[in-house]
Each structure stands twice: as structure tokens, then as C-alpha cells.
């Protein structure tokens, strides 16, 4: 086991040294095992990550101190019986060397208190670190977060893009060893999924468009352009579904029962409404929208006119 923490000189940080014994076990796969690791998962909670978390991790990595090899931070979110939803995070200052790691615990506590004022439902669910490997220092940091949360998760993000992508991984720790003897720690991978709110989807779509832009920049589009783009994507999806159905009916593709169930759920979600009622409802909503737009423009014109009269 690791020795008790030693205060770092002239810093309000907790500094701990790597364990001298070999009791702490880390999961550090070789390059040839990384592909198989991505397919591994244990029977545990599913980790659902929002795009804002990944953006915050990348931002903290780009703003890291000179000479720092990686950054760490606290993960915030909610927990239920079957999943862990990561909705927010913040970076925590730390220093690493071969002999010890120093983490600013007071900063982490103050940041968490500030986050609770804004989002009281978000709790500490674990911590993240940039890079792919889990080191001896990761074991020590994980022990600290084990005191802040019950069975915390450890998230790794390869911000250096060694394999061309970020390689997001999530782990939980479990003790292993002989009772009464040296106890080690084993990190087992969890299933990671990506979810988003509707507002986050707008930002993700905008970032996706910058990939094909020559100057890597892209401005916001108008509301009408967004509606047209969404309609075009829906049309492409429908064409893909129709092509699959035709291939199944002709015998070119073997039918998949799971796809059929998804299509049945999609059809059941479409409300049963006649074409005439749908047209009336659409026209009514368009008229309401036009009225609101007209009133807002009228109010803006009155405010501008009032400013001119006050100047006179």
C-alpha cells in the first residue's frame, strides 16, 4: 500500500509517492492489445458522455502548463442503477515527477462547491486524465477520488491522437490479491456511449462542418438553412432505409430482426393524422410564427424610433 501523503513544500497540495511495493496493478496494454481493449467491457454501468465534457478536456489540455505531459480533472454528473451520465468537468492543477505527484486538493474542493451552486444535481462521479496509459500515479489519484465518491470511474482521453482519434476509455477499479497480504488494484473497462442535448447537437454539427472547410472555420447559418439541412438529412436517412428494405425483399441482404424492431418503433412513433389536419396544423403554426416575428420587428422599430426622439 502507498505511504501516507506528505505535504508538498510551500504549496497547498497533497503530494504522494508511488507505492514501493508491487501491490498496485495498472492496466497498460501494449500497442497490439489496444484494438482488442476497445471491444472489452464488463458487466457494469454504461458511461454516457456529453460533448461538452470532451471539449472541456481538450481545452484544458491545450492550456496546460509548459512541460506538463498530461492534465487531470474532476468528472461531474448523475448516477442511476444502470448508467453513469457525465455532464460536466473541470481541470485540477497537479505536478508529476518520477518520485511523486502533487494534486491541488483545495482547488478541487472549491471548484466543486462553486459547481454545486449552479447545478445542485451534479455530483462527483470520478476523474479524467489525458493520455492512454494508466500509471502508478493514476492509482494514487484514484484512491483520493474513492474518498469523494463511491466507486468512481476513471476516464482517459488520448488528446495527442496517437492513433488518429481520442480513444475515450472508462474504467472502474477493484481490489485484488490475497486477503491479509499485499492488495493490488485492477482497472476494468466499461462501455462508453456518447449522448447529447439538442443544444449540444447544434455545436457538434457546426464542428463537423469545419472539417471540410478549407480554412477550418465556419459561421453560424440562418434558421431557414438549418431547417433545410435537417430536412435533407432526414431525406437521406429515409432513402437509406428504403434501399435496405428493397434489398431485403429482393433477397440481396439477409433480414435483421433488430433492424425490423427499430423500424417498427419508428413507425409507431409517427402520429396517425390525416393530410388535411396536418396541413391545417402546419399552417396555423406558421401563422403564429409569422405573427411573433412581426411583433418583434415592430417592437424593435418602436424602440429605435424612441431613441431618435429622445435625442431630439
GROMACS .gro file of C-alpha atoms in nm:
model
  312
    1UNK     CA    1   0.000   0.000   0.000
    2UNK     CA    2   0.105   0.360  -0.056
    3UNK     CA    3   0.264   0.551   0.235
    4UNK     CA    4   0.065   0.838   0.392
    5UNK     CA    5   0.066   1.168   0.199
    6UNK     CA    6   0.349   1.415   0.261
    7UNK     CA    7   0.276   1.788   0.226
    8UNK     CA    8   0.445   1.946  -0.071
    9UNK     CA    9   0.679   2.229   0.036
   10UNK     CA   10   0.530   2.581   0.008
   11UNK     CA   11   0.223   2.459  -0.179
   12UNK     CA   12  -0.132   2.387  -0.070
   13UNK     CA   13  -0.126   2.050  -0.240
   14UNK     CA   14  -0.124   1.686  -0.143
   15UNK     CA   15   0.187   1.508  -0.263
   16UNK     CA   16   0.212   1.130  -0.263
   17UNK     CA   17   0.482   0.897  -0.384
   18UNK     CA   18   0.428   0.589  -0.598
   19UNK     CA   19   0.398   0.267  -0.400
   20UNK     CA   20   0.730   0.097  -0.342
   21UNK     CA   21   0.576  -0.249  -0.346
   22UNK     CA   22   0.422  -0.419  -0.647
   23UNK     CA   23   0.077  -0.440  -0.493
   24UNK     CA   24  -0.078  -0.174  -0.714
   25UNK     CA   25  -0.169  -0.320  -1.050
   26UNK     CA   26  -0.224  -0.095  -1.352
   27UNK     CA   27  -0.388  -0.166  -1.684
   28UNK     CA   28  -0.140  -0.059  -1.954
   29UNK     CA   29  -0.197  -0.260  -2.272
   30UNK     CA   30   0.066  -0.291  -2.539
   31UNK     CA   31   0.014  -0.133  -2.877
   32UNK     CA   32  -0.108  -0.461  -3.025
   33UNK     CA   33  -0.366  -0.504  -2.748
   34UNK     CA   34  -0.530  -0.163  -2.786
   35UNK     CA   35  -0.764  -0.276  -3.061
   36UNK     CA   36  -0.891  -0.564  -2.851
   37UNK     CA   37  -0.924  -0.337  -2.547
   38UNK     CA   38  -1.170  -0.115  -2.733
   39UNK     CA   39  -1.406  -0.412  -2.763
   40UNK     CA   40  -1.377  -0.514  -2.399
   41UNK     CA   41  -1.634  -0.419  -2.138
   42UNK     CA   42  -1.751  -0.562  -1.810
   43UNK     CA   43  -2.099  -0.606  -1.675
   44UNK     CA   44  -2.123  -0.269  -1.508
   45UNK     CA   45  -2.280   0.071  -1.556
   46UNK     CA   46  -2.273   0.229  -1.901
   47UNK     CA   47  -2.080   0.555  -1.911
   48UNK     CA   48  -2.265   0.822  -2.111
   49UNK     CA   49  -2.053   1.122  -2.206
   50UNK     CA   50  -2.175   1.459  -2.331
   51UNK     CA   51  -1.979   1.653  -2.596
   52UNK     CA   52  -1.915   1.946  -2.362
   53UNK     CA   53  -1.706   1.716  -2.141
   54UNK     CA   54  -1.478   1.619  -2.428
   55UNK     CA   55  -1.447   1.984  -2.534
   56UNK     CA   56  -1.350   2.085  -2.180
   57UNK     CA   57  -1.086   1.811  -2.162
   58UNK     CA   58  -0.933   1.922  -2.492
   59UNK     CA   59  -0.938   2.286  -2.381
   60UNK     CA   60  -0.762   2.208  -2.053
   61UNK     CA   61  -0.501   2.004  -2.239
   62UNK     CA   62  -0.430   2.289  -2.481
   63UNK     CA   63  -0.398   2.534  -2.190
   64UNK     CA   64  -0.174   2.309  -1.979
   65UNK     CA   65   0.140   2.444  -1.816
   66UNK     CA   66   0.463   2.433  -2.006
   67UNK     CA   67   0.636   2.099  -1.960
   68UNK     CA   68   0.323   1.917  -1.838
   69UNK     CA   69   0.271   1.583  -2.010
   70UNK     CA   70  -0.095   1.544  -1.915
   71UNK     CA   71  -0.379   1.709  -1.728
   72UNK     CA   72  -0.629   1.567  -1.483
   73UNK     CA   73  -0.968   1.683  -1.362
   74UNK     CA   74  -1.290   1.601  -1.182
   75UNK     CA   75  -1.592   1.450  -1.357
   76UNK     CA   76  -1.941   1.563  -1.259
   77UNK     CA   77  -2.274   1.409  -1.347
   78UNK     CA   78  -2.553   1.182  -1.229
   79UNK     CA   79  -2.574   0.814  -1.143
   80UNK     CA   80  -2.859   0.567  -1.170
   81UNK     CA   81  -2.885   0.190  -1.146
   82UNK     CA   82  -2.762   0.111  -1.496
   83UNK     CA   83  -2.564   0.411  -1.619
   84UNK     CA   84  -2.337   0.699  -1.526
   85UNK     CA   85  -2.401   1.023  -1.715
   86UNK     CA   86  -2.104   1.261  -1.737
   87UNK     CA   87  -2.240   1.611  -1.794
   88UNK     CA   88  -1.959   1.841  -1.678
   89UNK     CA   89  -1.597   1.850  -1.563
   90UNK     CA   90  -1.320   2.085  -1.454
   91UNK     CA   91  -0.942   2.053  -1.453
   92UNK     CA   92  -0.738   2.027  -1.134
   93UNK     CA   93  -0.379   2.162  -1.117
   94UNK     CA   94  -0.118   1.898  -1.045
   95UNK     CA   95   0.254   1.827  -1.086
   96UNK     CA   96   0.405   1.492  -1.167
   97UNK     CA   97   0.756   1.356  -1.148
   98UNK     CA   98   0.910   1.013  -1.128
   99UNK     CA   99   0.912   1.025  -0.748
  100UNK     CA  100   0.580   1.186  -0.659
  101UNK     CA  101   0.260   1.352  -0.777
  102UNK     CA  102   0.118   1.669  -0.620
  103UNK     CA  103  -0.253   1.748  -0.664
  104UNK     CA  104  -0.420   2.070  -0.552
  105UNK     CA  105  -0.700   1.918  -0.344
  106UNK     CA  106  -0.814   2.253  -0.204
  107UNK     CA  107  -0.869   2.387  -0.556
  108UNK     CA  108  -1.076   2.079  -0.645
  109UNK     CA  109  -1.298   2.122  -0.338
  110UNK     CA  110  -1.356   2.493  -0.405
  111UNK     CA  111  -1.443   2.429  -0.769
  112UNK     CA  112  -1.688   2.158  -0.673
  113UNK     CA  113  -1.858   2.392  -0.424
  114UNK     CA  114  -1.898   2.655  -0.697
  115UNK     CA  115  -2.040   2.398  -0.939
  116UNK     CA  116  -2.293   2.284  -0.680
  117UNK     CA  117  -2.434   2.635  -0.663
  118UNK     CA  118  -2.504   2.629  -1.037
  119UNK     CA  119  -2.602   2.261  -1.077
  120UNK     CA  120  -2.700   2.108  -0.743
  121UNK     CA  121  -2.790   1.774  -0.903
  122UNK     CA  122  -2.437   1.712  -1.036
  123UNK     CA  123  -2.212   1.513  -0.806
  124UNK     CA  124  -1.853   1.389  -0.829
  125UNK     CA  125  -1.854   1.062  -1.022
  126UNK     CA  126  -1.482   1.021  -1.090
  127UNK     CA  127  -1.189   1.186  -1.262
  128UNK     CA  128  -1.024   1.208  -1.602
  129UNK     CA  129  -0.670   1.216  -1.733
  130UNK     CA  130  -0.531   1.279  -2.078
  131UNK     CA  131  -0.326   1.004  -2.236
  132UNK     CA  132  -0.389   0.636  -2.294
  133UNK     CA  133  -0.195   0.454  -2.022
  134UNK     CA  134  -0.279   0.415  -1.655
  135UNK     CA  135   0.029   0.480  -1.443
  136UNK     CA  136   0.121   0.429  -1.079
  137UNK     CA  137   0.028   0.792  -1.017
  138UNK     CA  138  -0.320   0.718  -1.153
  139UNK     CA  139  -0.366   0.459  -0.880
  140UNK     CA  140  -0.284   0.716  -0.611
  141UNK     CA  141  -0.512   0.983  -0.758
  142UNK     CA  142  -0.789   0.726  -0.789
  143UNK     CA  143  -0.755   0.650  -0.419
  144UNK     CA  144  -0.826   1.015  -0.340
  145UNK     CA  145  -1.139   1.021  -0.555
  146UNK     CA  146  -1.252   0.698  -0.388
  147UNK     CA  147  -1.296   0.908  -0.075
  148UNK     CA  148  -1.501   1.168  -0.262
  149UNK     CA  149  -1.731   0.928  -0.450
  150UNK     CA  150  -1.846   0.570  -0.416
  151UNK     CA  151  -1.676   0.351  -0.678
  152UNK     CA  152  -1.560   0.641  -0.901
  153UNK     CA  153  -1.483   0.598  -1.268
  154UNK     CA  154  -1.156   0.686  -1.436
  155UNK     CA  155  -1.180   0.838  -1.784
  156UNK     CA  156  -0.883   0.854  -2.021
  157UNK     CA  157  -0.873   1.061  -2.340
  158UNK     CA  158  -0.582   1.040  -2.584
  159UNK     CA  159  -0.567   1.410  -2.671
  160UNK     CA  160  -0.235   1.353  -2.851
  161UNK     CA  161  -0.427   1.148  -3.112
  162UNK     CA  162  -0.163   0.877  -3.131
  163UNK     CA  163  -0.394   0.652  -3.333
  164UNK     CA  164  -0.573   0.931  -3.519
  165UNK     CA  165  -0.859   0.961  -3.266
  166UNK     CA  166  -0.909   1.041  -2.900
  167UNK     CA  167  -0.971   0.682  -2.782
  168UNK     CA  168  -1.206   0.757  -2.494
  169UNK     CA  169  -1.188   0.485  -2.226
  170UNK     CA  170  -1.366   0.449  -1.892
  171UNK     CA  171  -1.262   0.222  -1.607
  172UNK     CA  172  -1.364   0.117  -1.259
  173UNK     CA  173  -1.120  -0.015  -1.003
  174UNK     CA  174  -1.140  -0.332  -0.798
  175UNK     CA  175  -0.907  -0.464  -0.534
  176UNK     CA  176  -0.733  -0.791  -0.595
  177UNK     CA  177  -0.487  -1.008  -0.405
  178UNK     CA  178  -0.464  -1.249  -0.115
  179UNK     CA  179  -0.656  -1.149   0.199
  180UNK     CA  180  -0.421  -1.027   0.467
  181UNK     CA  181  -0.139  -0.986   0.217
  182UNK     CA  182  -0.047  -0.719  -0.033
  183UNK     CA  183  -0.360  -0.590  -0.207
  184UNK     CA  184  -0.344  -0.459  -0.561
  185UNK     CA  185  -0.581  -0.257  -0.779
  186UNK     CA  186  -0.718  -0.370  -1.113
  187UNK     CA  187  -0.883  -0.131  -1.361
  188UNK     CA  188  -1.155  -0.292  -1.572
  189UNK     CA  189  -1.305  -0.116  -1.877
  190UNK     CA  190  -1.666  -0.007  -1.908
  191UNK     CA  191  -1.888   0.053  -2.208
  192UNK     CA  192  -1.876   0.417  -2.326
  193UNK     CA  193  -2.156   0.586  -2.518
  194UNK     CA  194  -2.196   0.943  -2.640
  195UNK     CA  195  -2.519   1.133  -2.585
  196UNK     CA  196  -2.615   1.497  -2.626
  197UNK     CA  197  -2.885   1.751  -2.563
  198UNK     CA  198  -3.049   1.928  -2.855
  199UNK     CA  199  -2.848   2.243  -2.784
  200UNK     CA  200  -2.523   2.043  -2.784
  201UNK     CA  201  -2.613   1.887  -3.118
  202UNK     CA  202  -2.604   2.232  -3.279
  203UNK     CA  203  -2.245   2.283  -3.168
  204UNK     CA  204  -2.141   1.934  -3.272
  205UNK     CA  205  -2.289   1.979  -3.619
  206UNK     CA  206  -2.107   2.312  -3.654
  207UNK     CA  207  -1.777   2.148  -3.559
  208UNK     CA  208  -1.838   1.870  -3.809
  209UNK     CA  209  -1.878   2.126  -4.088
  210UNK     CA  210  -1.539   2.279  -4.012
  211UNK     CA  211  -1.371   1.950  -4.107
  212UNK     CA  212  -1.441   2.005  -4.477
  213UNK     CA  213  -1.397   2.383  -4.475
  214UNK     CA  214  -1.075   2.497  -4.649
  215UNK     CA  215  -0.983   2.748  -4.376
  216UNK     CA  216  -1.115   2.525  -4.092
  217UNK     CA  217  -1.368   2.792  -3.991
  218UNK     CA  218  -1.742   2.801  -4.034
  219UNK     CA  219  -2.001   3.058  -3.933
  220UNK     CA  220  -2.350   3.008  -3.799
  221UNK     CA  221  -2.620   2.954  -4.058
  222UNK     CA  222  -2.967   3.103  -4.067
  223UNK     CA  223  -3.271   2.926  -3.925
  224UNK     CA  224  -3.403   2.851  -4.271
  225UNK     CA  225  -3.073   2.694  -4.375
  226UNK     CA  226  -3.073   2.476  -4.065
  227UNK     CA  227  -3.427   2.359  -4.141
  228UNK     CA  228  -3.328   2.282  -4.499
  229UNK     CA  229  -3.020   2.089  -4.383
  230UNK     CA  230  -3.223   1.889  -4.133
  231UNK     CA  231  -3.482   1.805  -4.398
  232UNK     CA  232  -3.207   1.693  -4.636
  233UNK     CA  233  -3.057   1.465  -4.368
  234UNK     CA  234  -3.398   1.312  -4.297
  235UNK     CA  235  -3.448   1.252  -4.667
  236UNK     CA  236  -3.111   1.078  -4.692
  237UNK     CA  237  -3.197   0.859  -4.394
  238UNK     CA  238  -3.529   0.762  -4.547
  239UNK     CA  239  -3.355   0.676  -4.875
  240UNK     CA  240  -3.111   0.452  -4.686
  241UNK     CA  241  -3.395   0.275  -4.507
  242UNK     CA  242  -3.590   0.224  -4.830
  243UNK     CA  243  -3.281   0.087  -5.004
  244UNK     CA  244  -3.227  -0.161  -4.720
  245UNK     CA  245  -3.589  -0.273  -4.727
  246UNK     CA  246  -3.579  -0.326  -5.104
  247UNK     CA  247  -3.258  -0.529  -5.073
  248UNK     CA  248  -3.419  -0.749  -4.806
  249UNK     CA  249  -3.732  -0.805  -5.015
  250UNK     CA  250  -3.525  -0.894  -5.321
  251UNK     CA  251  -3.308  -1.135  -5.122
  252UNK     CA  252  -2.982  -0.943  -5.165
  253UNK     CA  253  -2.944  -0.883  -4.791
  254UNK     CA  254  -3.036  -1.112  -4.504
  255UNK     CA  255  -3.307  -0.966  -4.284
  256UNK     CA  256  -3.202  -0.849  -3.938
  257UNK     CA  257  -3.469  -0.877  -3.669
  258UNK     CA  258  -3.321  -0.594  -3.462
  259UNK     CA  259  -3.344  -0.355  -3.758
  260UNK     CA  260  -3.704  -0.459  -3.810
  261UNK     CA  261  -3.786  -0.383  -3.447
  262UNK     CA  262  -3.625  -0.039  -3.474
  263UNK     CA  263  -3.826   0.036  -3.787
  264UNK     CA  264  -4.146  -0.078  -3.617
  265UNK     CA  265  -4.077   0.152  -3.321
  266UNK     CA  266  -4.015   0.436  -3.567
  267UNK     CA  267  -4.343   0.375  -3.745
  268UNK     CA  268  -4.535   0.356  -3.417
  269UNK     CA  269  -4.398   0.694  -3.309
  270UNK     CA  270  -4.548   0.867  -3.613
  271UNK     CA  271  -4.886   1.012  -3.508
  272UNK     CA  272  -5.193   0.898  -3.701
  273UNK     CA  273  -5.326   1.215  -3.862
  274UNK     CA  274  -5.491   1.290  -4.192
  275UNK     CA  275  -5.321   1.501  -4.456
  276UNK     CA  276  -5.582   1.776  -4.426
  277UNK     CA  277  -5.547   1.803  -4.048
  278UNK     CA  278  -5.170   1.804  -4.078
  279UNK     CA  279  -5.180   2.085  -4.334
  280UNK     CA  280  -5.411   2.292  -4.113
  281UNK     CA  281  -5.187   2.239  -3.812
  282UNK     CA  282  -4.877   2.335  -4.010
  283UNK     CA  283  -5.040   2.650  -4.150
  284UNK     CA  284  -5.156   2.751  -3.802
  285UNK     CA  285  -4.807   2.713  -3.658
  286UNK     CA  286  -4.657   2.909  -3.948
  287UNK     CA  287  -4.906   3.192  -3.894
  288UNK     CA  288  -4.822   3.203  -3.523
  289UNK     CA  289  -4.453   3.217  -3.603
  290UNK     CA  290  -4.502   3.497  -3.857
  291UNK     CA  291  -4.710   3.694  -3.607
  292UNK     CA  292  -4.440   3.667  -3.340
  293UNK     CA  293  -4.175   3.773  -3.593
  294UNK     CA  294  -4.387   4.072  -3.700
  295UNK     CA  295  -4.444   4.184  -3.340
  296UNK     CA  296  -4.075   4.156  -3.256
  297UNK     CA  297  -3.979   4.363  -3.562
  298UNK     CA  298  -4.246   4.620  -3.474
  299UNK     CA  299  -4.115   4.646  -3.118
  300UNK     CA  300  -3.760   4.688  -3.244
  301UNK     CA  301  -3.870   4.966  -3.478
  302UNK     CA  302  -4.055   5.146  -3.196
  303UNK     CA  303  -3.751   5.129  -2.971
  304UNK     CA  304  -3.528   5.270  -3.244
  305UNK     CA  305  -3.778   5.550  -3.311
  306UNK     CA  306  -3.797   5.631  -2.939
  307UNK     CA  307  -3.419   5.661  -2.922
  308UNK     CA  308  -3.421   5.908  -3.211
  309UNK     CA  309  -3.697   6.117  -3.044
  310UNK     CA  310  -3.511   6.128  -2.713
  311UNK     CA  311  -3.202   6.265  -2.888
  312UNK     CA  312  -3.408   6.546  -3.035
   0.00000   0.00000   0.00000
